[in-house]
């Protein structure tokens, strides 16, 4: 399953685990890298010291490459950008913004930089300023999302740039991975299916909520505030939608979601918390280890790709 991306990153399989806030910590990231994919530590809104500690702990568990995802809306983005470079991570991915101002620093530190984009325009801009690849993330994804679906975004980004494109959003099995290759991707990033793995440290209530989710169970809150976030439906999304329809203020709406992800992931409050997950949650039905999941994904993808030719 070698592609331009596996060679660039020095990994076995072109499968990246999403840098999910509160979920993507070092146990999960190390397990994914150990299994031949690329694990990511999600810096989210955490300060640099937390990220440094996470990187050091991950290094104790694996010699294989892993990365850090930097959420650019974080108040700590500047210090985390510097800390990740100093700690010698191999790969940095970014989300929810434009990482241009950090690019020179990261390239000097010989880091592979992979911005997550939700548009052709940002993908082209990232290629011009030296990105090694881009993740084209469709709005089937959990968490903070853009406008386009994976099906329409990936081929348009693949046509617009020369660097490898990694597809994200709505992928959780070999069929999704093979489809991503057909759209022009050289790799995939997946989140939801890694949340329920054995090595994922999230509260069991969160895992159970994903495992029980049906196809139409996600909702998007925050379209009116400019911060669209996809989560599984619950009391929080119900109240949010009601308030949004009543024309509630930005502050009122943000108050409802504030700290909601932490409450769901750490405390297991899946009723009033923010249970971020992608639309593919309805297909995630089984618990297994990261290695079992990645081996299964590779087996399924290989079987399909044999019918159409090579990965290249
Ligand atoms: O970033 C994500 N997903 C996320 S981040 C997150 S944590 C959070 N916390 C508080 C508020 C908001 C989020 C949960 N999920 N995915 C990558 C992604 N990036 N999706 C969309 C984008 C994106 C959108 C617009 C990237 C760039 C962009 O425009 C930047 C520009 O300047 O053009």
Coordinates of C-alpha atoms and ligand atoms in Angstrom, one line a residue:
X1 CA 0.0 0.0 0.0
X2 CA 2.9 2.3 -0.8
X3 CA 2.1 5.7 -2.2
X4 CA 3.8 9.1 -2.7
X5 CA 2.6 9.9 0.9
X6 CA 4.0 6.8 2.7
X7 CA 7.4 7.5 1.1
X8 CA 7.3 11.2 2.1
X9 CA 6.4 10.4 5.7
X10 CA 8.3 7.2 6.2
X11 CA 5.2 5.2 7.2
X12 CA 3.9 1.8 6.2
X13 CA 0.2 2.6 5.3
X14 CA -1.2 5.9 4.0
X15 CA -3.7 6.1 6.9
X16 CA -3.6 9.1 9.3
X17 CA -5.5 9.4 12.5
X18 CA -7.2 12.7 12.9
X19 CA -5.9 15.2 15.5
X20 CA -9.1 15.3 17.4
X21 CA -9.4 17.7 20.3
X22 CA -9.3 15.9 23.7
X23 CA -9.3 12.5 22.0
X24 CA -6.0 12.4 20.1
X25 CA -3.6 12.0 23.1
X26 CA -0.3 10.1 23.2
X27 CA -1.6 6.6 23.9
X28 CA -3.8 6.7 20.7
X29 CA -1.2 8.4 18.5
X30 CA 1.5 6.0 19.5
X31 CA -0.7 3.0 18.9
X32 CA -1.7 4.2 15.4
X33 CA 2.0 4.8 14.5
X34 CA 3.1 1.5 16.0
X35 CA 0.5 -0.2 13.7
X36 CA 1.9 1.4 10.6
X37 CA -0.3 4.5 10.2
X38 CA 0.5 8.0 11.3
X39 CA -0.8 8.9 14.8
X40 CA -1.4 12.5 15.7
X41 CA -1.5 14.3 19.0
X42 CA -4.2 17.0 18.9
X43 CA -3.0 20.1 20.6
X44 CA -6.5 21.7 20.4
X45 CA -6.7 24.5 23.0
X46 CA -3.9 23.1 25.2
X47 CA -0.8 25.1 26.2
X48 CA 2.7 24.2 24.9
X49 CA 3.8 22.4 28.1
X50 CA 1.0 19.9 27.8
X51 CA 2.0 19.3 24.1
X52 CA 5.7 18.8 25.0
X53 CA 4.8 16.3 27.7
X54 CA 2.5 14.4 25.2
X55 CA 5.3 14.3 22.6
X56 CA 7.8 12.9 25.1
X57 CA 5.3 10.2 26.3
X58 CA 4.5 9.2 22.7
X59 CA 8.3 8.8 22.0
X60 CA 8.5 6.3 24.9
X61 CA 5.9 4.1 23.3
X62 CA 7.0 4.2 19.6
X63 CA 10.1 4.8 17.5
X64 CA 7.9 5.3 14.4
X65 CA 7.0 8.8 13.1
X66 CA 4.0 10.5 14.6
X67 CA 2.7 14.1 14.3
X68 CA 1.0 16.9 16.1
X69 CA -2.1 18.7 15.0
X70 CA -2.2 22.4 15.8
X71 CA -5.7 24.0 16.0
X72 CA -5.0 27.5 14.8
X73 CA -7.9 29.1 16.6
X74 CA -6.2 28.2 19.9
X75 CA -5.0 31.1 22.0
X76 CA -1.8 29.0 22.5
X77 CA -1.2 28.3 18.7
X78 CA 2.0 30.4 18.6
X79 CA 3.7 28.7 21.5
X80 CA 2.5 25.2 20.5
X81 CA 3.9 25.9 16.9
X82 CA 7.3 26.6 18.4
X83 CA 7.2 23.8 21.0
X84 CA 6.3 21.1 18.4
X85 CA 9.3 22.2 16.2
X86 CA 11.7 22.2 19.2
X87 CA 10.5 18.7 20.3
X88 CA 11.5 17.3 16.9
X89 CA 8.1 15.9 15.8
X90 CA 8.3 14.6 12.2
X91 CA 4.9 15.9 11.0
X92 CA 2.7 18.8 11.8
X93 CA -0.9 19.1 10.6
X94 CA -3.0 22.2 11.1
X95 CA -6.7 22.9 11.3
X96 CA -9.3 25.7 11.5
X97 CA -7.1 28.3 9.9
X98 CA -4.2 29.3 7.7
X99 CA -0.7 28.3 9.1
X100 CA 1.3 30.4 6.6
X101 CA 3.2 32.4 9.3
X102 CA 4.7 29.2 10.8
X103 CA 5.7 27.6 7.6
X104 CA 9.4 28.8 7.4
X105 CA 10.1 27.9 11.0
X106 CA 8.7 24.3 10.4
X107 CA 10.5 23.8 7.1
X108 CA 13.8 24.9 8.8
X109 CA 13.2 22.2 11.4
X110 CA 12.8 19.7 8.6
X111 CA 9.2 18.9 9.5
X112 CA 6.6 17.6 7.0
X113 CA 3.8 20.1 7.0
X114 CA 0.3 19.0 6.1
X115 CA -2.4 21.7 6.5
X116 CA -6.1 20.6 6.7
X117 CA -8.1 22.5 4.1
X118 CA -11.7 22.8 3.3
X119 CA -11.3 24.7 0.0
X120 CA -9.4 24.6 -3.3
X121 CA -8.2 28.2 -2.7
X122 CA -6.5 27.4 0.6
X123 CA -5.0 24.2 -0.8
X124 CA -3.3 26.1 -3.6
X125 CA -2.1 28.7 -1.2
X126 CA -0.6 26.1 1.1
X127 CA 1.2 24.4 -1.9
X128 CA 2.7 27.8 -2.8
X129 CA 4.1 28.4 0.6
X130 CA 5.7 24.9 0.9
X131 CA 3.2 22.4 2.3
X132 CA 4.3 18.8 1.7
X133 CA 0.7 17.6 1.3
X134 CA -2.8 18.7 2.2
X135 CA -5.7 17.0 3.9
X136 CA -8.9 17.8 2.0
X137 CA -11.6 17.5 4.7
X138 CA -15.2 17.2 3.7
X139 CA -18.1 18.3 5.8
X140 CA -19.0 14.7 6.6
X141 CA -16.3 15.0 9.3
X142 CA -16.9 15.5 13.0
X143 CA -16.0 18.8 14.7
X144 CA -15.3 22.0 12.9
X145 CA -16.3 21.7 9.3
X146 CA -16.3 23.5 5.9
X147 CA -19.0 23.7 3.2
X148 CA -18.1 20.9 0.7
X149 CA -18.5 17.2 0.9
X150 CA -15.5 14.9 0.5
X151 CA -16.9 13.6 -2.8
X152 CA -16.7 17.0 -4.4
X153 CA -13.7 18.5 -2.5
X154 CA -11.1 15.8 -3.0
X155 CA -11.1 15.6 -6.8
X156 CA -11.1 19.4 -7.1
X157 CA -8.2 19.8 -4.7
X158 CA -6.4 16.9 -6.5
X159 CA -6.8 18.7 -9.8
X160 CA -5.6 22.0 -8.3
X161 CA -2.3 21.0 -6.6
X162 CA 0.7 18.8 -7.4
X163 CA 1.4 17.7 -3.8
X164 CA -0.3 14.6 -2.4
X165 CA -3.9 15.0 -1.3
X166 CA -5.2 13.1 1.7
X167 CA -9.0 12.6 1.9
X168 CA -10.9 13.1 5.1
X169 CA -14.6 13.0 6.1
X170 CA -16.9 10.0 5.9
X171 CA -14.3 7.3 5.6
X172 CA -14.3 4.3 8.0
X173 CA -13.6 1.2 5.9
X174 CA -11.8 -0.2 2.9
X175 CA -14.6 0.9 0.6
X176 CA -14.1 4.5 1.7
X177 CA -10.3 4.3 1.3
X178 CA -10.5 2.8 -2.2
X179 CA -13.1 5.5 -3.1
X180 CA -10.7 8.2 -1.9
X181 CA -8.0 6.8 -4.1
X182 CA -10.4 6.9 -7.1
X183 CA -11.0 10.6 -6.3
X184 CA -7.3 11.2 -6.6
X185 CA -6.2 11.0 -3.0
X186 CA -2.8 9.4 -2.0
X187 CA -3.9 8.7 1.5
X188 CA -6.8 9.1 4.0
X189 CA -7.3 10.7 7.4
X190 CA -9.9 9.1 9.7
X191 CA -11.2 10.2 13.1
X192 CA -14.5 8.6 14.3
X193 CA -13.4 5.0 13.8
X194 CA -10.3 5.6 16.0
X195 CA -12.3 7.1 18.8
X196 CA -13.8 3.7 19.7
X197 CA -10.5 1.8 19.6
X198 CA -9.1 0.1 22.7
X199 CA -6.2 2.5 23.0
X200 CA -8.5 5.6 22.8
X201 CA -8.8 7.1 26.3
X202 CA -12.2 8.7 25.9
X203 CA -15.0 7.9 28.4
X204 CA -16.9 4.7 27.6
X205 CA -20.2 6.6 27.3
X206 CA -18.7 8.5 24.4
X207 CA -17.6 5.2 22.7
X208 CA -21.0 3.6 23.3
X209 CA -22.8 6.7 21.8
X210 CA -20.7 6.3 18.6
X211 CA -21.2 2.5 18.4
X212 CA -25.0 3.0 18.8
X213 CA -25.3 5.9 16.4
X214 CA -27.5 5.6 13.4
X215 CA -26.9 7.0 9.9
X216 CA -28.8 10.2 10.4
X217 CA -27.8 10.9 14.0
X218 CA -25.3 13.8 13.5
X219 CA -26.3 17.5 13.7
X220 CA -24.4 20.7 12.8
X221 CA -24.6 23.5 15.4
X222 CA -23.2 27.0 14.9
X223 CA -23.9 27.6 11.2
X224 CA -25.3 31.0 12.3
X225 CA -22.3 31.9 14.4
X226 CA -19.7 31.0 11.7
X227 CA -18.4 28.1 13.8
X228 CA -20.2 25.1 12.4
X229 CA -19.5 22.0 14.5
X230 CA -20.8 18.4 13.7
X231 CA -21.7 16.3 16.8
X232 CA -24.1 13.4 17.6
X233 CA -27.5 14.7 18.4
X234 CA -28.5 14.9 22.1
X235 CA -30.1 17.4 24.6
X236 CA -27.4 19.9 23.8
X237 CA -28.0 20.0 20.0
X238 CA -31.7 20.1 20.6
X239 CA -31.5 23.2 22.9
X240 CA -28.9 24.7 20.6
X241 CA -31.1 24.4 17.5
X242 CA -34.1 25.8 19.4
X243 CA -32.1 28.8 20.6
X244 CA -30.5 29.3 17.2
X245 CA -34.0 29.4 15.6
X246 CA -35.1 32.0 18.2
X247 CA -32.2 34.2 17.1
X248 CA -30.2 33.8 20.4
X249 CA -27.0 35.8 20.6
X250 CA -23.5 34.5 19.8
X251 CA -22.6 34.6 23.5
X252 CA -25.7 32.6 24.5
X253 CA -25.0 29.9 21.9
X254 CA -21.3 29.6 22.7
X255 CA -22.1 29.3 26.4
X256 CA -24.1 26.1 25.6
X257 CA -21.2 24.4 23.9
X258 CA -18.4 25.8 26.0
X259 CA -16.4 23.0 27.6
X260 CA -18.9 20.6 26.1
X261 CA -16.3 18.5 24.4
X262 CA -14.3 18.0 27.6
X263 CA -17.5 17.1 29.5
X264 CA -18.3 14.4 26.9
X265 CA -14.8 13.0 26.5
X266 CA -13.6 13.1 30.1
X267 CA -16.8 13.0 32.2
X268 CA -18.9 10.9 29.9
X269 CA -21.7 13.5 29.7
X270 CA -23.1 12.5 26.4
X271 CA -26.5 14.1 27.1
X272 CA -25.4 17.7 27.6
X273 CA -21.9 17.6 26.3
X274 CA -20.5 18.0 22.8
X275 CA -20.1 14.5 21.2
X276 CA -18.2 15.3 18.1
X277 CA -18.3 12.6 15.5
X278 CA -18.5 12.3 11.7
X279 CA -21.5 11.2 9.7
X280 CA -19.9 7.8 9.3
X281 CA -20.5 7.1 13.0
X282 CA -23.6 5.0 11.9
X283 CA -21.2 2.5 10.3
X284 CA -18.8 2.2 13.3
X285 CA -20.1 -0.8 15.1
X286 CA -17.1 -2.7 16.5
X287 CA -14.5 -2.2 19.2
X288 CA -11.0 -3.3 18.4
X289 CA -7.3 -2.3 18.8
X290 CA -5.7 0.2 16.5
X291 CA -3.6 -2.6 15.0
X292 CA -6.7 -4.7 14.4
X293 CA -8.5 -1.7 12.8
X294 CA -5.5 -0.8 10.5
X295 CA -4.9 -4.4 9.5
X296 CA -8.6 -4.7 8.6
X297 CA -8.6 -1.4 6.6
X298 CA -5.5 -2.5 4.7
X299 CA -7.0 -6.0 3.9
X300 CA -10.3 -4.5 2.7
X301 CA -8.7 -1.8 0.6
X302 CA -6.2 -4.3 -0.9
X303 CA -9.0 -6.6 -2.0
X304 CA -10.8 -3.7 -3.7
X305 CA -7.7 -2.1 -5.3
X306 CA -6.7 -5.5 -6.9
X307 CA -9.7 -5.1 -9.2
X308 CA -8.6 -1.6 -10.4
X309 CA -4.8 -1.7 -10.5
X310 CA -2.1 -0.1 -8.5
X311 CA -2.2 2.5 -5.7
X312 CA 0.0 4.9 -7.8
Ligands
LIG1 O1 -10.2 21.8 12.7 C1 -10.9 20.9 12.3 N1 -11.8 20.3 13.1 C2 -12.0 20.6 14.5 S1 -11.1 21.8 15.3 C3 -12.0 21.5 16.7 S2 -11.7 22.2 18.2 C4 -12.6 23.7 18.2 N2 -12.7 24.3 19.3 C5 -13.3 25.4 19.4 C6 -13.9 26.0 18.3 C7 -13.8 25.4 17.1 C8 -13.1 24.2 17.1 C9 -12.9 20.5 16.4 N3 -12.9 20.1 15.2 N4 -10.8 20.4 11.1 C10 -9.9 20.9 10.1 C11 -10.6 22.0 9.3 N5 -10.1 23.1 9.0 N6 -11.9 21.9 8.9 C12 -12.1 23.1 8.3 C13 -11.0 23.8 8.4 C14 -10.7 25.1 7.8 C15 -11.7 26.0 7.7 C16 -11.5 27.3 7.2 C17 -9.4 25.5 7.5 C18 -9.1 26.8 7.1 C19 -10.2 27.6 6.9 O2 -9.9 28.9 6.4 C20 -8.7 29.5 6.7 C21 -8.5 30.7 5.9 O3 -7.9 31.6 6.4 O4 -8.9 30.7 4.7

